[in-house]
Structures are given as C-alpha cells and as structure tokens.
PDB file of C-alpha atoms in Angstrom:
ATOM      1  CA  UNK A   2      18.844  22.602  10.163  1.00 86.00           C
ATOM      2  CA  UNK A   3      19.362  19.573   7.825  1.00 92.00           C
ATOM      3  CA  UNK A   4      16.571  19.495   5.199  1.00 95.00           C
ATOM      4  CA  UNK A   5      16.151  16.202   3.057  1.00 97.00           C
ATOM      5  CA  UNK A   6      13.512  16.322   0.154  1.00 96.00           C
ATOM      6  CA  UNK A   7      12.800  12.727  -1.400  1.00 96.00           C
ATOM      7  CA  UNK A   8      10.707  12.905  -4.804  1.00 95.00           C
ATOM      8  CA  UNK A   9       9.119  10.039  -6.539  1.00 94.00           C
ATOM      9  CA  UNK A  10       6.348   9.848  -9.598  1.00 92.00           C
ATOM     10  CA  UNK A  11       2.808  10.936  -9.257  1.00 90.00           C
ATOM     11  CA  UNK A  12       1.212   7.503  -9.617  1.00 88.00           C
ATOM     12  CA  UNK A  13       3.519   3.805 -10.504  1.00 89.00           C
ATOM     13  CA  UNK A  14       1.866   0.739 -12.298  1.00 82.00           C
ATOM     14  CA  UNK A  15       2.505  -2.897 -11.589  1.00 82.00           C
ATOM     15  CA  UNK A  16       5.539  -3.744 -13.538  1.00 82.00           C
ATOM     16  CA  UNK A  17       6.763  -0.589 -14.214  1.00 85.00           C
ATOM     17  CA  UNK A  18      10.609   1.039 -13.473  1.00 89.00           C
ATOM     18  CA  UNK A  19       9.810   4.141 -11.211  1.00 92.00           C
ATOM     19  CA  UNK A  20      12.951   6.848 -10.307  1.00 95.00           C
ATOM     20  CA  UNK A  21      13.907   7.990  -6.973  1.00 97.00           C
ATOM     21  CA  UNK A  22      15.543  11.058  -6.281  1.00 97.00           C
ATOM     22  CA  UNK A  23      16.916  12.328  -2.995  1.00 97.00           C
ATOM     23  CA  UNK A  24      18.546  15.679  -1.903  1.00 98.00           C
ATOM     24  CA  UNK A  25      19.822  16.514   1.472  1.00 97.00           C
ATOM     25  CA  UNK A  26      20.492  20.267   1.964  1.00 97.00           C
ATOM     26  CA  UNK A  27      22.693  21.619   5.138  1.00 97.00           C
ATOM     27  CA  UNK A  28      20.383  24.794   5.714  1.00 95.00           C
ATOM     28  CA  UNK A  29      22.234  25.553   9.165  1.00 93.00           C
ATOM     29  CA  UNK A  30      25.376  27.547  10.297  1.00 94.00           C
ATOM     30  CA  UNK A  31      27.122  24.564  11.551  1.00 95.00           C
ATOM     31  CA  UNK A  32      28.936  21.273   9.412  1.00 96.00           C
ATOM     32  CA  UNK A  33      27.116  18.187   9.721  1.00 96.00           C
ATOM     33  CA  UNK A  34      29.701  15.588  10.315  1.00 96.00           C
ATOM     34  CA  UNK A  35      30.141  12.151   8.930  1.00 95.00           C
ATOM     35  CA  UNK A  36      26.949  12.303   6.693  1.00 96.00           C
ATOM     36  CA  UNK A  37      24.978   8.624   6.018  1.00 96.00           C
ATOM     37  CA  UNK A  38      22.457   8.245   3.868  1.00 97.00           C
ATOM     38  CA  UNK A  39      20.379   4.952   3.899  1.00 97.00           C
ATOM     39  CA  UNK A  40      16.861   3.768   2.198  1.00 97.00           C
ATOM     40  CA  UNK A  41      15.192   0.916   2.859  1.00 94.00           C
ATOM     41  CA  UNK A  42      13.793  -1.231   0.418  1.00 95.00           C
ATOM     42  CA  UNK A  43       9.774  -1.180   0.217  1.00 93.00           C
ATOM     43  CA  UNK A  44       7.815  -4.303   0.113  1.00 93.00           C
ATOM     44  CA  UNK A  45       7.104  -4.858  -4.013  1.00 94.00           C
ATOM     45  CA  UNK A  46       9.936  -2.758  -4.999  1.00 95.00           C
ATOM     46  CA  UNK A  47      13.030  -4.701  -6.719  1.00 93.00           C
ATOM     47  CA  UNK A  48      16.608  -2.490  -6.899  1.00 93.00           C
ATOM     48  CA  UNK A  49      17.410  -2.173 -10.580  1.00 88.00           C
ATOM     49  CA  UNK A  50      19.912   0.830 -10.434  1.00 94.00           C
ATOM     50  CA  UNK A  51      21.680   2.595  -8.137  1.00 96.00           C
ATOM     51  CA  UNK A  52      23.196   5.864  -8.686  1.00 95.00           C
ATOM     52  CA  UNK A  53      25.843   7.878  -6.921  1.00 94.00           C
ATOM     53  CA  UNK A  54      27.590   4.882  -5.579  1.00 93.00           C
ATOM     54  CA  UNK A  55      25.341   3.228  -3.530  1.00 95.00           C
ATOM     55  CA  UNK A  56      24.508  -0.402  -2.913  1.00 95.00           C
ATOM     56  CA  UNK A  57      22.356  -2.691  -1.723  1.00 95.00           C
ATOM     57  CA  UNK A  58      23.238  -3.749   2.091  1.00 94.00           C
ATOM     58  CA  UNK A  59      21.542  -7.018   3.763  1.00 91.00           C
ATOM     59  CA  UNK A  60      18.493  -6.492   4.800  1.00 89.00           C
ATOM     60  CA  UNK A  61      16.961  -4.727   1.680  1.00 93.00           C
ATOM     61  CA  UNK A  62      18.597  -1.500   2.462  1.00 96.00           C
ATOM     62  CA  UNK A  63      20.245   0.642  -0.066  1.00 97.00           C
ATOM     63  CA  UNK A  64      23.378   2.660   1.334  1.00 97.00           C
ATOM     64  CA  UNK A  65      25.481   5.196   0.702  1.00 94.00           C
ATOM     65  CA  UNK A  66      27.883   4.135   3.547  1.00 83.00           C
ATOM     66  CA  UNK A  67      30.365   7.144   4.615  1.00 82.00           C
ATOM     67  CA  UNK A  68      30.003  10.220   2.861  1.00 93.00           C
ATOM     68  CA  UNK A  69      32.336  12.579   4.847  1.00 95.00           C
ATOM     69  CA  UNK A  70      31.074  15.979   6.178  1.00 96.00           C
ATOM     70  CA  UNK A  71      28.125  18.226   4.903  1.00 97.00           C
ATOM     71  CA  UNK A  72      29.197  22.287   5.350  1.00 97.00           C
ATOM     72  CA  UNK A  73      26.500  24.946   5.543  1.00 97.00           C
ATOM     73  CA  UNK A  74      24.777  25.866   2.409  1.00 96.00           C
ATOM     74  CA  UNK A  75      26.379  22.360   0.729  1.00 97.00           C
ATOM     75  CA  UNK A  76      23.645  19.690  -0.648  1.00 97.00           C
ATOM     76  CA  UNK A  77      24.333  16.159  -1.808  1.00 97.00           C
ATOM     77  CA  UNK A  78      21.847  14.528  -4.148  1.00 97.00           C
ATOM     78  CA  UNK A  79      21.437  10.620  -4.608  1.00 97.00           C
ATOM     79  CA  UNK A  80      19.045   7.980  -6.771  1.00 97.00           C
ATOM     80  CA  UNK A  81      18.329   4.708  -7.305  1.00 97.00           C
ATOM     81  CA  UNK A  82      15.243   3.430  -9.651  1.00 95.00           C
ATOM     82  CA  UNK A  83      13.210   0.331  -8.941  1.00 94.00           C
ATOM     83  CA  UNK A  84      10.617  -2.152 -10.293  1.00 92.00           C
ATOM     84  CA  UNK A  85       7.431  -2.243  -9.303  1.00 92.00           C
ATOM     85  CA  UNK A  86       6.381  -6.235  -8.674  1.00 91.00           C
ATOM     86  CA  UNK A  87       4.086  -7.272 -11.487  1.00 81.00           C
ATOM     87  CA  UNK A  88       1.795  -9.468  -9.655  1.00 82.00           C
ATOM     88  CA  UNK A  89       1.291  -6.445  -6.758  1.00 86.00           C
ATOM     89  CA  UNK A  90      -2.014  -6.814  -5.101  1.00 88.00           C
ATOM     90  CA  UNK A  91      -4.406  -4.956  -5.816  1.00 80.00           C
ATOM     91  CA  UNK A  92      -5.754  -4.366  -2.604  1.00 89.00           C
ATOM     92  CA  UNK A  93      -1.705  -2.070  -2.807  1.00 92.00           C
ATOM     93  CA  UNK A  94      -3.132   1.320  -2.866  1.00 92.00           C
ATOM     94  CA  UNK A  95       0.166   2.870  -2.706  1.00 94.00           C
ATOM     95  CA  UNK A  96       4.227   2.778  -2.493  1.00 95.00           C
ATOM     96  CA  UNK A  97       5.063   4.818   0.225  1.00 95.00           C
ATOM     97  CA  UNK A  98       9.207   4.947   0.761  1.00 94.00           C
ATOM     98  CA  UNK A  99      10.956   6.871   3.775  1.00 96.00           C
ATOM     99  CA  UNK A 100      14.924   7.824   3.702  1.00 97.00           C
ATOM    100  CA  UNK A 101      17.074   8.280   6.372  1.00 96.00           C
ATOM    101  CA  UNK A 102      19.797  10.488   7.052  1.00 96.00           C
ATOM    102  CA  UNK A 103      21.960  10.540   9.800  1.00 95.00           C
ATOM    103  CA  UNK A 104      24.764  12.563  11.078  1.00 94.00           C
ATOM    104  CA  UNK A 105      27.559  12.646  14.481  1.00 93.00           C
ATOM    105  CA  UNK A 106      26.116  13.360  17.419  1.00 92.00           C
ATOM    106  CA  UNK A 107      22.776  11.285  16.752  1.00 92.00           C
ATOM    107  CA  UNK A 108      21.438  13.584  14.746  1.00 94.00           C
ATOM    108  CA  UNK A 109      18.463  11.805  12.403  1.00 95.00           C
ATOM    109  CA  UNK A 110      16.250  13.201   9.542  1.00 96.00           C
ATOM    110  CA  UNK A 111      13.589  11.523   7.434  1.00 96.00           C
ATOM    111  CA  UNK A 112      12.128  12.149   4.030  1.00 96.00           C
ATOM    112  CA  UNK A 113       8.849   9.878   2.474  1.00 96.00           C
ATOM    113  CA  UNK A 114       7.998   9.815  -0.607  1.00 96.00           C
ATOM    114  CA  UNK A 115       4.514   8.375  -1.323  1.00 95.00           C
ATOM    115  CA  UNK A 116       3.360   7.663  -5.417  1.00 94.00           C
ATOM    116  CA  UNK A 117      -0.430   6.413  -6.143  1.00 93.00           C
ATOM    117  CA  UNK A 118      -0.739   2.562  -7.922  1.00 90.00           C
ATOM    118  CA  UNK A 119      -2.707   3.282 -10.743  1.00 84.00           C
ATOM    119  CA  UNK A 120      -4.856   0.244 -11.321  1.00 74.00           C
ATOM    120  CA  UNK A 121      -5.828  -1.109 -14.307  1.00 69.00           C
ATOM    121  CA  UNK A 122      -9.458  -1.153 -13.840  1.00 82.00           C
ATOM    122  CA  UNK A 123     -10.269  -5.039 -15.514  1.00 89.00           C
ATOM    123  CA  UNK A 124     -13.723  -5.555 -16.172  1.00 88.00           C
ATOM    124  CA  UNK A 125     -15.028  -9.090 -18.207  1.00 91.00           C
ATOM    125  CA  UNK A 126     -18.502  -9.664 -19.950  1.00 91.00           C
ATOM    126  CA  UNK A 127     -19.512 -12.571 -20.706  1.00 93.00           C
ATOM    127  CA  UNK A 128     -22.623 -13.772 -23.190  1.00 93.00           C
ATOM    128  CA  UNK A 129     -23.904 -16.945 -24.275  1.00 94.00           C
ATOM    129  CA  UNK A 130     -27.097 -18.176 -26.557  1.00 91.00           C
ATOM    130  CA  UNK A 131     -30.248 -17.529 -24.925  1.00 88.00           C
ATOM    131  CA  UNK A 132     -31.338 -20.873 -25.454  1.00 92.00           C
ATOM    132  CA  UNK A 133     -29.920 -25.113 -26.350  1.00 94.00           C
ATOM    133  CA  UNK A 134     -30.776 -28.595 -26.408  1.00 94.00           C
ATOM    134  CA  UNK A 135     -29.484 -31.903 -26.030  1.00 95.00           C
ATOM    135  CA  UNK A 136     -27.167 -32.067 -28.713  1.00 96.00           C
ATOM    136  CA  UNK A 137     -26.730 -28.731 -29.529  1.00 96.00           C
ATOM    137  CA  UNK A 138     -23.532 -26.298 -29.730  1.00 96.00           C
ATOM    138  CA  UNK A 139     -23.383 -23.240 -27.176  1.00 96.00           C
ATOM    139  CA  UNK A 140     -21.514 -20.213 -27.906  1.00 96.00           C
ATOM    140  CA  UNK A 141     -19.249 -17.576 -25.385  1.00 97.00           C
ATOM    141  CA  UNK A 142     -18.184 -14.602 -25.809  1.00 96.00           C
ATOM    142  CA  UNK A 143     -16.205 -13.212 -23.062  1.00 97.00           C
ATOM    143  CA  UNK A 144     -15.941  -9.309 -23.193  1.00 96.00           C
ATOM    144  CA  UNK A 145     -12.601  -8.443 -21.632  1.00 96.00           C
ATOM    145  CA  UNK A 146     -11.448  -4.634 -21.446  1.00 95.00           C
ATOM    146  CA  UNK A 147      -8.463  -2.546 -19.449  1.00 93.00           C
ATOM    147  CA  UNK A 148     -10.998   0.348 -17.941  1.00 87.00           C
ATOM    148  CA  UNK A 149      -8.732   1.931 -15.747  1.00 83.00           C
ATOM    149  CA  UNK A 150      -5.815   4.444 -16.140  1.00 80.00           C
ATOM    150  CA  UNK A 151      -3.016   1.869 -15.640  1.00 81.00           C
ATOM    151  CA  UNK A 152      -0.845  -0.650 -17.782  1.00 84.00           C
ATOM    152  CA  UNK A 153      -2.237  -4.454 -16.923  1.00 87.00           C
ATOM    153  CA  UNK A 154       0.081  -7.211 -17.138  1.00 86.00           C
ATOM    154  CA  UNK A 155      -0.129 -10.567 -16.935  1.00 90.00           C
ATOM    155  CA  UNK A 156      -3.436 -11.134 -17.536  1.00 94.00           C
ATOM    156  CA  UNK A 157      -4.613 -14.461 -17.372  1.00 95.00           C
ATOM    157  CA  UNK A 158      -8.494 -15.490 -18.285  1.00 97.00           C
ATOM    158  CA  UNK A 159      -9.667 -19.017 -16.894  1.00 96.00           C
ATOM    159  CA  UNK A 160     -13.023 -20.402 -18.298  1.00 97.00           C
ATOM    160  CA  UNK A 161     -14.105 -23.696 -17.020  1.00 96.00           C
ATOM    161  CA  UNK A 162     -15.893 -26.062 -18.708  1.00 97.00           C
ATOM    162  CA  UNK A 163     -19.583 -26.667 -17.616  1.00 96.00           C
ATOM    163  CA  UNK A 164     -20.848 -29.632 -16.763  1.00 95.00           C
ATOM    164  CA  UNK A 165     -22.597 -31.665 -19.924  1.00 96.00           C
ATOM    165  CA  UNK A 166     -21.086 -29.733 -22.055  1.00 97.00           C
ATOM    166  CA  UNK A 167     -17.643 -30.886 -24.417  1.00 96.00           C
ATOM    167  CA  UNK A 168     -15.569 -28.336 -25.857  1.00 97.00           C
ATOM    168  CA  UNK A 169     -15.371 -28.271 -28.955  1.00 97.00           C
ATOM    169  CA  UNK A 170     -11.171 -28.250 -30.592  1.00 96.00           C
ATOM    170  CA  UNK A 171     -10.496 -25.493 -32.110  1.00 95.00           C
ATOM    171  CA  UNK A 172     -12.871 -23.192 -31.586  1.00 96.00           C
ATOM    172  CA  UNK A 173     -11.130 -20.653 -28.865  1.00 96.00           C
ATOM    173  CA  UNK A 174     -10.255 -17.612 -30.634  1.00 95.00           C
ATOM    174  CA  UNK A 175      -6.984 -15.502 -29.861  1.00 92.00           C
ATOM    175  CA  UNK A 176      -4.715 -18.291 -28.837  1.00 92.00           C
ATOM    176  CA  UNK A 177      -6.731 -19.622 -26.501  1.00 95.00           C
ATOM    177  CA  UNK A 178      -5.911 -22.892 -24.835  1.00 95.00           C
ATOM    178  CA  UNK A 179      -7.539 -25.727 -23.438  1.00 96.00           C
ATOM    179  CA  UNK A 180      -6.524 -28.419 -21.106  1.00 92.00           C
ATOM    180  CA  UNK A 181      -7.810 -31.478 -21.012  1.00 88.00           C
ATOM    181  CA  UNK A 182      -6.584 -32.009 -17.592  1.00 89.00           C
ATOM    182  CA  UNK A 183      -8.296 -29.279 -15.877  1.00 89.00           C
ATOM    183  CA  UNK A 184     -11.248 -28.978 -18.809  1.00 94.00           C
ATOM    184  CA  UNK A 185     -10.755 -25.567 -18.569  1.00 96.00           C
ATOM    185  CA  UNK A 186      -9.652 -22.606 -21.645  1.00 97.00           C
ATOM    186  CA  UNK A 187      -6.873 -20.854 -20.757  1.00 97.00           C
ATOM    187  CA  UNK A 188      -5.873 -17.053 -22.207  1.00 97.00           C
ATOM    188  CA  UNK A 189      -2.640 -15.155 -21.463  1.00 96.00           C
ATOM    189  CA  UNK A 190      -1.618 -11.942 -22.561  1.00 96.00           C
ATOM    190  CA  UNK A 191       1.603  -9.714 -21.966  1.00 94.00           C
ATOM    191  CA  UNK A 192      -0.241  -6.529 -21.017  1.00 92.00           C
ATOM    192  CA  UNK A 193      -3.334  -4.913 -21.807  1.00 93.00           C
ATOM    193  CA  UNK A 194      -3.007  -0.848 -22.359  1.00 92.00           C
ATOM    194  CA  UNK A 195      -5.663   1.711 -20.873  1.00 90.00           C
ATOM    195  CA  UNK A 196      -9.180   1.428 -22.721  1.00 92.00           C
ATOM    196  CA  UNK A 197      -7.803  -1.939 -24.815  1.00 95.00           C
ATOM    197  CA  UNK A 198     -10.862  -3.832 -25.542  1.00 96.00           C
ATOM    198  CA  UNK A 199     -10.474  -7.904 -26.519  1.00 97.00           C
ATOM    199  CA  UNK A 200     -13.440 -10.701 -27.126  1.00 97.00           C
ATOM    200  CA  UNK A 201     -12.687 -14.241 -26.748  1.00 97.00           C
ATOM    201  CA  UNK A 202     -15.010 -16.807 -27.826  1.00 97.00           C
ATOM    202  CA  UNK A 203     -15.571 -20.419 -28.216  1.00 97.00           C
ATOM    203  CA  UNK A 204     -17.695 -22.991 -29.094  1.00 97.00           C
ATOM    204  CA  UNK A 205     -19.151 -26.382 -26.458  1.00 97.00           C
ATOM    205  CA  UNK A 206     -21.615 -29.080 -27.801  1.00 97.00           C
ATOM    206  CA  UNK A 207     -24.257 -30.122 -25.044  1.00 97.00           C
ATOM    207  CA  UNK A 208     -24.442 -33.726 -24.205  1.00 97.00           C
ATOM    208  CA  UNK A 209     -27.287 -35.933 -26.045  1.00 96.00           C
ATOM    209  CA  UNK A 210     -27.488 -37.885 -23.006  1.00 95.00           C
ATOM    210  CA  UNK A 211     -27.729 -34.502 -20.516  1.00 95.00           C
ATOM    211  CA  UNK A 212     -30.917 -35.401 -17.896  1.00 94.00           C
ATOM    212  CA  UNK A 213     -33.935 -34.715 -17.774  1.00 89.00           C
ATOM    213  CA  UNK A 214     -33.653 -32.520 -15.085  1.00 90.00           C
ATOM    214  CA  UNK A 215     -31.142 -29.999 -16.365  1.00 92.00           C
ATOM    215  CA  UNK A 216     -32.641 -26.655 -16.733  1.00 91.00           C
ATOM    216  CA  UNK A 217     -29.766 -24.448 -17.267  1.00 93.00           C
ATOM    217  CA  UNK A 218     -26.137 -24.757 -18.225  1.00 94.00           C
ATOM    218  CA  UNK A 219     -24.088 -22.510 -15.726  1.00 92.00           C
ATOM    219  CA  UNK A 220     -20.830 -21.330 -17.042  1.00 92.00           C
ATOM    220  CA  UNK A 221     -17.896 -18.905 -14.989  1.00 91.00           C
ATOM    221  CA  UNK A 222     -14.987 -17.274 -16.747  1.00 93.00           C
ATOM    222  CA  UNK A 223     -12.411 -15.683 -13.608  1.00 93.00           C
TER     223      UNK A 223
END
C-alpha cells in the first residue's frame, strides 16, 4: 500500500521556474525494500535544481538512485524545480509530468502531476490613413496588447514594407528597427505583463512614380 502524491502549480507560463514536489508514503504493514525514485524529464522543461540529492541521469531522467528501505507509516519527500522553455508552442496546452517509484519484488507506483500553460493572449491592431497619393507620406499604428492571463516573452513584431512605398529613417517609435536587407521594421521586447498595452508607429512616403493602376497600398505586420 505505497501511496506517492506528486504536486505541481495550478497553471506555468513560458519562461517561468515552476517547483515540483514529491512524497511517497508506505501506508502498508510491510517494509518496502530498496526504494527508487525516478522522474523523467518532460518535453519543454529544463532541470534547474534538484533537491534531496538527486541528479540528472542520461536520458533526461532525474534520479534519486538507491534510497534504502521504506518501513510502514515512514514517507520520504523529494523536489526538483524546472524552466519552462520560452519559445513553448502555443498549441502546448499543458505540462503534464508522471514519477515513478519502484521497489524489490517489482513492485511499481506512479504519480502525475498536470499544471495549465497560461497563455498570454497577444492580440495586434493595426491602422493606417484612410486615404494617399503619389508622393505622399502614410502613417501605421500598430496596436499591440498582452490580453491574456500569462507573462509574454520574447515578443517580436515584423512589419514589412509595402510595395511603392520607402520608409521613411527615423520614424519607428519605441526602438524600432529597420533593415534594409529585408525592408522590413523590426520590434523586440523582453516580456509583455498581463493587460500591457504598447503602440508602435511609423512613417512610409509613396512613390511619385507608383502606376496608374495601383488602387490600394496593402500592408501586414505578424
């Protein structure tokens, strides 16, 4: 009657350190003999401390190896904490991580453990003049706001350049940067918090030579 309870957080966030905490409890009349305790690593998770002298085994298993014999009514406890990959895809719904305990005589117990990502919910506007000419200067706004419950990192905004139109230097607000290379603006931030609200603008000039034929200037910010 081994019993192993394996507790993790309500909900994790890209990036974030999340604790694991394990307890195996001998709830029978009898010793359970040369107790092993081992976890393996789940897919986005990075080790960045073990507890209660375990360690990380080939394989992306944590371990902790020989642990001698259980007696009725004794319990053991063990954690480790781990980072949460920053770039985890979204289409990650959640971290689900399964312990396994194991004792003479083949006897095997498991414990999961199964936290919520919390995503961050991006949404981006994006506005322009309702109206230009040959020659004339076109303005963007890009509305960008963290609308979900979760810490964003990372973030990265990419805004092409549209055909016939030149950017014009200097103009890209907030650190914006643009590459000549790609003709493209570029904006990176660290992390965005839960309902943080940004607007990043710049400024184009339409070509004087644009054709004829050109009825609308079609512009896509990812």
């Amino acid at each position: 009657n081994l019993l192993v309870v394996k507790s993790a957080p309500s909900g994790v966030r890209p990036g974030e350190i999340i604790d694991y905490r394990i307890e195996v409890v001998n709830q029978g009349r009898t010793t359970v003999y040369q107790l092993q305790v081992t976890d393996p690593i789940t897919t986005y998770l990075s080790p960045y401390q073990i507890n209660d002298g375990g360690y990380e085994m080939p394989g992306n298993t944590i371990t902790w190896g020989e642990l001698g014999d259980l007696n009725p009514g004794q319990s053991r406890t063990f954690s480790w904490r781990a980072k949460v990959d920053p770039a985890l895809p979204r289409e990650v719904t959640t971290i689900r991580n399964v312990v396994q305990v194991r004792g003479l005589g083949g006897l095997y117990v498991e414990g999961e453990a199964i936290s919520p990502v919390l995503q961050s919910g991006l949404l981006l506007n994006k506005e322009a003049v309702t109206a230009t000419h040959a020659g004339g200067e076109i303005s963007y706004v890009l509305h960008l706001v963290n609308n979900g419950p979760g810490l964003s990192r990372k973030v990265e905004v990419r805004d092409p350049i549209p055909g016939f139109v030149q950017y014009i230097p200097g103009s890209a607000n907030n650190y914006g940067q643009y590459g000549d290379e790609n003709k493209e603006l570029v904006w990176r931030f660290d992390q965005l918090q839960p309902g943080q609200a940004v607007d990043l603008t710049w400024r184009g000039q339409v070509n004087v030579d644009i054709p004829e034929g050109v009825q609308a200037i079609i512009n896509e910010a990812t």
